[in-house]
PDB file of C-alpha atoms in Angstrom:
ATOM      1  CA  MET Q 247      28.731  -6.560  17.443  1.00 36.00           C
ATOM      2  CA  GLU Q 248      26.035  -8.854  16.108  1.00 54.00           C
ATOM      3  CA  GLN Q 249      25.795 -12.402  17.432  1.00 65.00           C
ATOM      4  CA  THR Q 250      27.336 -14.895  15.023  1.00 90.00           C
ATOM      5  CA  VAL Q 251      25.191 -17.838  14.034  1.00 94.00           C
ATOM      6  CA  LYS Q 252      26.252 -20.989  15.884  1.00 97.00           C
ATOM      7  CA  ILE Q 253      26.986 -24.128  13.886  1.00 97.00           C
ATOM      8  CA  LYS Q 254      26.447 -27.685  15.156  1.00 98.00           C
ATOM      9  CA  ILE Q 255      27.628 -30.715  13.217  1.00 98.00           C
ATOM     10  CA  CYS Q 256      25.775 -33.705  14.636  1.00 97.00           C
ATOM     11  CA  GLY Q 257      26.197 -37.447  14.428  1.00 97.00           C
ATOM     12  CA  LEU Q 258      29.982 -37.795  14.685  1.00 98.00           C
ATOM     13  CA  MET Q 259      30.958 -41.455  14.749  1.00 97.00           C
ATOM     14  CA  SER Q 260      34.672 -41.738  13.994  1.00 97.00           C
ATOM     15  CA  LEU Q 261      38.055 -40.133  14.546  1.00 98.00           C
ATOM     16  CA  GLU Q 262      37.887 -39.050  10.884  1.00 98.00           C
ATOM     17  CA  ASP Q 263      34.634 -37.203  11.650  1.00 98.00           C
ATOM     18  CA  VAL Q 264      36.306 -35.466  14.597  1.00 98.00           C
ATOM     19  CA  ALA Q 265      39.304 -34.492  12.447  1.00 98.00           C
ATOM     20  CA  ALA Q 266      36.957 -32.975   9.832  1.00 98.00           C
ATOM     21  CA  VAL Q 267      35.107 -30.997  12.488  1.00 98.00           C
ATOM     22  CA  ASN Q 268      38.353 -29.846  14.119  1.00 98.00           C
ATOM     23  CA  ALA Q 269      39.478 -28.490  10.740  1.00 98.00           C
ATOM     24  CA  ALA Q 270      36.186 -26.698  10.010  1.00 98.00           C
ATOM     25  CA  LYS Q 271      35.738 -25.216  13.521  1.00 97.00           C
ATOM     26  CA  PRO Q 272      31.969 -25.251  14.098  1.00 97.00           C
ATOM     27  CA  ASP Q 273      30.745 -24.260  17.573  1.00 97.00           C
ATOM     28  CA  TYR Q 274      29.267 -27.622  18.557  1.00 98.00           C
ATOM     29  CA  ALA Q 275      29.829 -31.293  17.726  1.00 98.00           C
ATOM     30  CA  GLY Q 276      27.038 -33.783  18.402  1.00 98.00           C
ATOM     31  CA  PHE Q 277      27.291 -37.385  19.583  1.00 98.00           C
ATOM     32  CA  VAL Q 278      24.132 -39.483  19.229  1.00 97.00           C
ATOM     33  CA  LEU Q 279      23.708 -41.509  22.418  1.00 97.00           C
ATOM     34  CA  ALA Q 280      20.258 -42.851  21.573  1.00 94.00           C
ATOM     35  CA  LYS Q 281      18.879 -45.523  19.229  1.00 90.00           C
ATOM     36  CA  SER Q 282      19.898 -44.442  15.744  1.00 87.00           C
ATOM     37  CA  ARG Q 283      22.155 -45.564  12.929  1.00 89.00           C
ATOM     38  CA  ARG Q 284      24.574 -42.917  14.243  1.00 92.00           C
ATOM     39  CA  ARG Q 285      24.507 -44.154  17.831  1.00 95.00           C
ATOM     40  CA  ILE Q 286      27.844 -44.520  19.627  1.00 97.00           C
ATOM     41  CA  SER Q 287      28.669 -45.997  23.019  1.00 97.00           C
ATOM     42  CA  ARG Q 288      29.635 -44.070  26.124  1.00 97.00           C
ATOM     43  CA  GLU Q 289      33.275 -45.165  25.838  1.00 97.00           C
ATOM     44  CA  HIS Q 290      33.399 -44.297  22.148  1.00 98.00           C
ATOM     45  CA  ALA Q 291      31.966 -40.863  22.926  1.00 98.00           C
ATOM     46  CA  ARG Q 292      34.637 -40.393  25.578  1.00 98.00           C
ATOM     47  CA  LEU Q 293      37.357 -41.308  23.056  1.00 98.00           C
ATOM     48  CA  LEU Q 294      36.014 -38.907  20.418  1.00 98.00           C
ATOM     49  CA  ARG Q 295      35.658 -36.156  23.014  1.00 98.00           C
ATOM     50  CA  MET Q 296      39.330 -36.516  23.931  1.00 98.00           C
ATOM     51  CA  GLU Q 297      40.283 -35.832  20.304  1.00 98.00           C
ATOM     52  CA  LEU Q 298      37.812 -32.967  19.807  1.00 98.00           C
ATOM     53  CA  ASP Q 299      39.228 -29.444  19.656  1.00 98.00           C
ATOM     54  CA  PRO Q 300      38.638 -27.936  23.136  1.00 97.00           C
ATOM     55  CA  SER Q 301      37.092 -24.832  21.540  1.00 97.00           C
ATOM     56  CA  ILE Q 302      34.236 -26.981  20.170  1.00 98.00           C
ATOM     57  CA  GLN Q 303      31.522 -27.918  22.654  1.00 98.00           C
ATOM     58  CA  ALA Q 304      30.351 -31.529  22.731  1.00 98.00           C
ATOM     59  CA  VAL Q 305      26.594 -32.158  22.712  1.00 98.00           C
ATOM     60  CA  GLY Q 306      25.045 -35.509  23.630  1.00 98.00           C
ATOM     61  CA  VAL Q 307      21.755 -36.412  21.955  1.00 97.00           C
ATOM     62  CA  PHE Q 308      19.384 -38.500  24.091  1.00 97.00           C
ATOM     63  CA  VAL Q 309      15.863 -39.855  23.573  1.00 96.00           C
ATOM     64  CA  ASN Q 310      13.779 -40.540  26.692  1.00 96.00           C
ATOM     65  CA  GLU Q 311      16.897 -41.577  28.627  1.00 97.00           C
ATOM     66  CA  LEU Q 312      16.950 -41.858  32.422  1.00 97.00           C
ATOM     67  CA  PRO Q 313      17.871 -38.429  33.852  1.00 97.00           C
ATOM     68  CA  GLN Q 314      20.611 -40.032  35.972  1.00 97.00           C
ATOM     69  CA  ILE Q 315      22.334 -41.393  32.872  1.00 97.00           C
ATOM     70  CA  VAL Q 316      22.174 -38.043  31.044  1.00 98.00           C
ATOM     71  CA  ALA Q 317      23.534 -36.276  34.127  1.00 98.00           C
ATOM     72  CA  GLY Q 318      26.358 -38.819  34.320  1.00 97.00           C
ATOM     73  CA  TYR Q 319      27.618 -37.907  30.850  1.00 98.00           C
ATOM     74  CA  LEU Q 320      27.536 -34.215  31.770  1.00 97.00           C
ATOM     75  CA  GLU Q 321      29.143 -34.563  35.169  1.00 96.00           C
ATOM     76  CA  ASP Q 322      31.889 -36.838  33.798  1.00 96.00           C
ATOM     77  CA  GLY Q 323      32.778 -34.249  31.157  1.00 97.00           C
ATOM     78  CA  ILE Q 324      32.054 -36.500  28.184  1.00 98.00           C
ATOM     79  CA  ILE Q 325      29.665 -33.816  26.906  1.00 98.00           C
ATOM     80  CA  ASP Q 326      29.093 -30.128  27.665  1.00 98.00           C
ATOM     81  CA  LEU Q 327      25.392 -29.971  26.815  1.00 97.00           C
ATOM     82  CA  ALA Q 328      22.565 -32.508  26.674  1.00 98.00           C
ATOM     83  CA  GLN Q 329      20.081 -32.434  23.792  1.00 98.00           C
ATOM     84  CA  LEU Q 330      16.756 -34.072  24.644  1.00 97.00           C
ATOM     85  CA  HIS Q 331      15.129 -35.440  21.515  1.00 94.00           C
ATOM     86  CA  GLY Q 332      12.250 -37.503  22.860  1.00 93.00           C
ATOM     87  CA  GLN Q 333       9.039 -36.832  24.765  1.00 93.00           C
ATOM     88  CA  GLU Q 334      10.807 -35.321  27.778  1.00 96.00           C
ATOM     89  CA  GLU Q 335       8.364 -32.990  29.540  1.00 96.00           C
ATOM     90  CA  GLU Q 336       8.912 -30.136  31.990  1.00 97.00           C
ATOM     91  CA  THR Q 337       8.979 -32.483  34.995  1.00 97.00           C
ATOM     92  CA  TYR Q 338      11.830 -34.394  33.346  1.00 97.00           C
ATOM     93  CA  ILE Q 339      13.776 -31.177  32.668  1.00 97.00           C
ATOM     94  CA  HIS Q 340      13.306 -30.003  36.265  1.00 97.00           C
ATOM     95  CA  HIS Q 341      14.468 -33.403  37.549  1.00 97.00           C
ATOM     96  CA  LEU Q 342      17.558 -33.290  35.325  1.00 97.00           C
ATOM     97  CA  ARG Q 343      18.359 -29.771  36.546  1.00 96.00           C
ATOM     98  CA  LEU Q 344      18.442 -31.078  40.115  1.00 95.00           C
ATOM     99  CA  LEU Q 345      21.152 -33.524  39.023  1.00 97.00           C
ATOM    100  CA  THR Q 346      23.300 -31.214  36.909  1.00 94.00           C
ATOM    101  CA  GLY Q 347      23.824 -27.516  36.317  1.00 91.00           C
ATOM    102  CA  GLN Q 348      24.903 -28.008  32.706  1.00 95.00           C
ATOM    103  CA  PRO Q 349      22.937 -26.482  29.781  1.00 95.00           C
ATOM    104  CA  LEU Q 350      20.031 -28.367  28.234  1.00 97.00           C
ATOM    105  CA  ILE Q 351      18.666 -28.253  24.688  1.00 98.00           C
ATOM    106  CA  LYS Q 352      15.127 -29.502  24.069  1.00 98.00           C
ATOM    107  CA  ALA Q 353      14.199 -30.581  20.551  1.00 96.00           C
ATOM    108  CA  PHE Q 354      10.697 -30.097  19.191  1.00 95.00           C
ATOM    109  CA  SER Q 355       9.053 -31.571  16.127  1.00 91.00           C
ATOM    110  CA  ILE Q 356       7.474 -28.667  14.240  1.00 90.00           C
ATOM    111  CA  ARG Q 357       4.453 -29.137  12.012  1.00 88.00           C
ATOM    112  CA  THR Q 358       2.154 -26.298  13.063  1.00 87.00           C
ATOM    113  CA  ALA Q 359       2.197 -22.874  14.720  1.00 88.00           C
ATOM    114  CA  GLU Q 360       0.883 -24.598  17.871  1.00 91.00           C
ATOM    115  CA  ASP Q 361       4.001 -26.786  17.958  1.00 91.00           C
ATOM    116  CA  LEU Q 362       6.127 -23.634  17.852  1.00 92.00           C
ATOM    117  CA  ALA Q 363       4.134 -22.052  20.674  1.00 92.00           C
ATOM    118  CA  ASP Q 364       4.735 -25.153  22.820  1.00 93.00           C
ATOM    119  CA  ALA Q 365       8.458 -25.020  22.065  1.00 95.00           C
ATOM    120  CA  GLU Q 366       8.684 -21.395  23.145  1.00 96.00           C
ATOM    121  CA  GLU Q 367       7.259 -22.289  26.560  1.00 96.00           C
ATOM    122  CA  SER Q 368      10.059 -24.765  27.313  1.00 97.00           C
ATOM    123  CA  SER Q 369      12.282 -24.093  30.323  1.00 97.00           C
ATOM    124  CA  ALA Q 370      15.295 -25.581  28.494  1.00 97.00           C
ATOM    125  CA  ASP Q 371      18.250 -23.268  27.963  1.00 97.00           C
ATOM    126  CA  LEU Q 372      17.836 -23.569  24.205  1.00 97.00           C
ATOM    127  CA  ILE Q 373      15.181 -25.034  21.931  1.00 97.00           C
ATOM    128  CA  LEU Q 374      15.854 -26.961  18.741  1.00 96.00           C
ATOM    129  CA  LEU Q 375      13.249 -26.900  15.990  1.00 95.00           C
ATOM    130  CA  ASP Q 376      13.245 -29.962  13.753  1.00 89.00           C
ATOM    131  CA  HIS Q 377      11.153 -31.813  11.186  1.00 76.00           C
ATOM    132  CA  GLY Q 378       9.389 -34.935  12.415  1.00 61.00           C
ATOM    133  CA  SER Q 379      11.294 -37.065  14.898  1.00 53.00           C
ATOM    134  CA  GLY Q 380      14.694 -35.814  13.797  1.00 51.00           C
ATOM    135  CA  GLY Q 381      17.246 -37.284  11.441  1.00 52.00           C
ATOM    136  CA  THR Q 382      14.808 -37.224   8.512  1.00 53.00           C
ATOM    137  CA  GLY Q 383      16.926 -34.903   6.397  1.00 57.00           C
ATOM    138  CA  GLU Q 384      13.776 -32.930   5.572  1.00 62.00           C
ATOM    139  CA  CYS Q 385      12.792 -29.316   6.288  1.00 72.00           C
ATOM    140  CA  PHE Q 386       9.572 -28.236   7.952  1.00 73.00           C
ATOM    141  CA  ASP Q 387       7.762 -25.090   6.785  1.00 79.00           C
ATOM    142  CA  TRP Q 388      10.334 -22.418   7.623  1.00 81.00           C
ATOM    143  CA  GLN Q 389       7.723 -19.684   7.091  1.00 83.00           C
ATOM    144  CA  LEU Q 390       6.507 -20.565  10.590  1.00 84.00           C
ATOM    145  CA  LEU Q 391       9.782 -19.238  12.009  1.00 88.00           C
ATOM    146  CA  HIS Q 392       8.762 -15.600  11.543  1.00 84.00           C
ATOM    147  CA  THR Q 393       6.712 -15.832  14.753  1.00 85.00           C
ATOM    148  CA  VAL Q 394       9.449 -17.237  17.037  1.00 90.00           C
ATOM    149  CA  ARG Q 395      10.405 -14.877  19.858  1.00 90.00           C
ATOM    150  CA  ARG Q 396      13.269 -16.753  21.519  1.00 94.00           C
ATOM    151  CA  PRO Q 397      16.642 -18.043  20.293  1.00 94.00           C
ATOM    152  CA  TYR Q 398      16.525 -21.437  18.606  1.00 95.00           C
ATOM    153  CA  LEU Q 399      18.647 -23.976  16.783  1.00 97.00           C
ATOM    154  CA  LEU Q 400      17.223 -24.815  13.363  1.00 95.00           C
ATOM    155  CA  ALA Q 401      17.517 -28.443  12.247  1.00 92.00           C
ATOM    156  CA  GLY Q 402      16.109 -30.682   9.558  1.00 88.00           C
ATOM    157  CA  GLY Q 403      17.213 -30.802   5.949  1.00 87.00           C
ATOM    158  CA  ILE Q 404      19.932 -28.162   6.221  1.00 92.00           C
ATOM    159  CA  THR Q 405      22.545 -28.519   3.476  1.00 91.00           C
ATOM    160  CA  PRO Q 406      25.360 -26.385   2.057  1.00 90.00           C
ATOM    161  CA  GLU Q 407      22.810 -25.313  -0.590  1.00 89.00           C
ATOM    162  CA  ASN Q 408      20.153 -23.852   1.729  1.00 91.00           C
ATOM    163  CA  ALA Q 409      22.169 -22.875   4.804  1.00 93.00           C
ATOM    164  CA  GLU Q 410      22.825 -19.333   3.584  1.00 93.00           C
ATOM    165  CA  GLU Q 411      19.123 -18.719   2.969  1.00 90.00           C
ATOM    166  CA  ALA Q 412      18.327 -19.956   6.477  1.00 91.00           C
ATOM    167  CA  VAL Q 413      20.852 -17.551   8.010  1.00 92.00           C
ATOM    168  CA  ARG Q 414      19.930 -14.500   5.944  1.00 90.00           C
ATOM    169  CA  THR Q 415      16.153 -14.927   6.102  1.00 89.00           C
ATOM    170  CA  TYR Q 416      15.541 -16.224   9.625  1.00 90.00           C
ATOM    171  CA  ARG Q 417      18.632 -15.356  11.701  1.00 91.00           C
ATOM    172  CA  PRO Q 418      18.437 -18.421  13.961  1.00 94.00           C
ATOM    173  CA  TYR Q 419      20.664 -18.687  17.004  1.00 96.00           C
ATOM    174  CA  GLY Q 420      22.270 -21.631  15.250  1.00 96.00           C
ATOM    175  CA  LEU Q 421      22.008 -24.341  12.602  1.00 97.00           C
ATOM    176  CA  ASP Q 422      22.169 -28.051  13.391  1.00 96.00           C
ATOM    177  CA  VAL Q 423      23.411 -30.180  10.487  1.00 96.00           C
ATOM    178  CA  SER Q 424      23.811 -33.929  10.147  1.00 93.00           C
ATOM    179  CA  SER Q 425      22.728 -35.754   6.964  1.00 92.00           C
ATOM    180  CA  GLY Q 426      23.263 -32.544   4.967  1.00 93.00           C
ATOM    181  CA  VAL Q 427      27.032 -32.997   5.316  1.00 96.00           C
ATOM    182  CA  GLU Q 428      27.115 -36.719   4.545  1.00 95.00           C
ATOM    183  CA  THR Q 429      27.903 -38.723   1.420  1.00 95.00           C
ATOM    184  CA  ASP Q 430      26.617 -42.294   1.294  1.00 95.00           C
ATOM    185  CA  GLY Q 431      25.659 -42.117   4.968  1.00 92.00           C
ATOM    186  CA  LYS Q 432      29.055 -40.965   6.225  1.00 95.00           C
ATOM    187  CA  LYS Q 433      30.313 -37.532   7.223  1.00 97.00           C
ATOM    188  CA  ASP Q 434      32.012 -35.767   4.302  1.00 97.00           C
ATOM    189  CA  ALA Q 435      34.912 -33.509   5.339  1.00 98.00           C
ATOM    190  CA  LYS Q 436      34.519 -31.341   2.230  1.00 97.00           C
ATOM    191  CA  LYS Q 437      30.804 -30.787   2.873  1.00 97.00           C
ATOM    192  CA  ILE Q 438      31.478 -29.943   6.523  1.00 97.00           C
ATOM    193  CA  MET Q 439      34.078 -27.356   5.523  1.00 97.00           C
ATOM    194  CA  GLU Q 440      31.778 -25.996   2.814  1.00 96.00           C
ATOM    195  CA  ILE Q 441      28.729 -25.530   5.026  1.00 96.00           C
ATOM    196  CA  VAL Q 442      30.756 -23.781   7.724  1.00 96.00           C
ATOM    197  CA  ARG Q 443      32.250 -21.490   5.051  1.00 95.00           C
ATOM    198  CA  ARG Q 444      28.835 -20.705   3.576  1.00 94.00           C
ATOM    199  CA  ILE Q 445      27.237 -19.950   6.943  1.00 95.00           C
ATOM    200  CA  ARG Q 446      30.081 -17.661   7.954  1.00 92.00           C
ATOM    201  CA  ASN Q 447      29.880 -15.974   4.548  1.00 90.00           C
ATOM    202  CA  ALA Q 448      26.110 -15.449   4.889  1.00 87.00           C
ATOM    203  CA  GLU Q 449      26.667 -13.510   8.109  1.00 78.00           C
ATOM    204  CA  ARG Q 450      28.774 -10.874   6.384  1.00 74.00           C
TER     205      ARG Q 450
END
């Protein structure tokens, strides 16, 4: 049986966001724990995690955070995976692995084929390919994806309108969506349900 494309809805900030995600049943829900308009506190993340459907894995997004702090979130069960979205290098990843055995996602800003080659060399469990510094709501040149040889999460400018094309044309390991399921800067339950439906439909 062919691997289903994973779906991550990122940037949850409220109990309403969690309820929308619980109804739509993506594979991952993301909490931004770094400087961003979507940033939430540790205690708020813990509260949202308690309300999250246990079948949905919680991902914490960090930017150049101290490894001990990232490991603390993982070891305390607030999140299941850490997503590193800064300039964390291999030494940082190795250090974090000494502190926790939980899975790590490393995000890469993709502008050129060389950027993709660097991403493929990462020792992280999974790589995430994004446009710019993340959270821009813009796509990079997806034509570059034809050369990728390892599983990846595709992020940046994914919306209910282009998600099916991404799945059918590039077969990523998963899609990471944030601003593409928002209306006026807030998560939109209808858009979340719609993008999950479209992605699942594109797999058939």
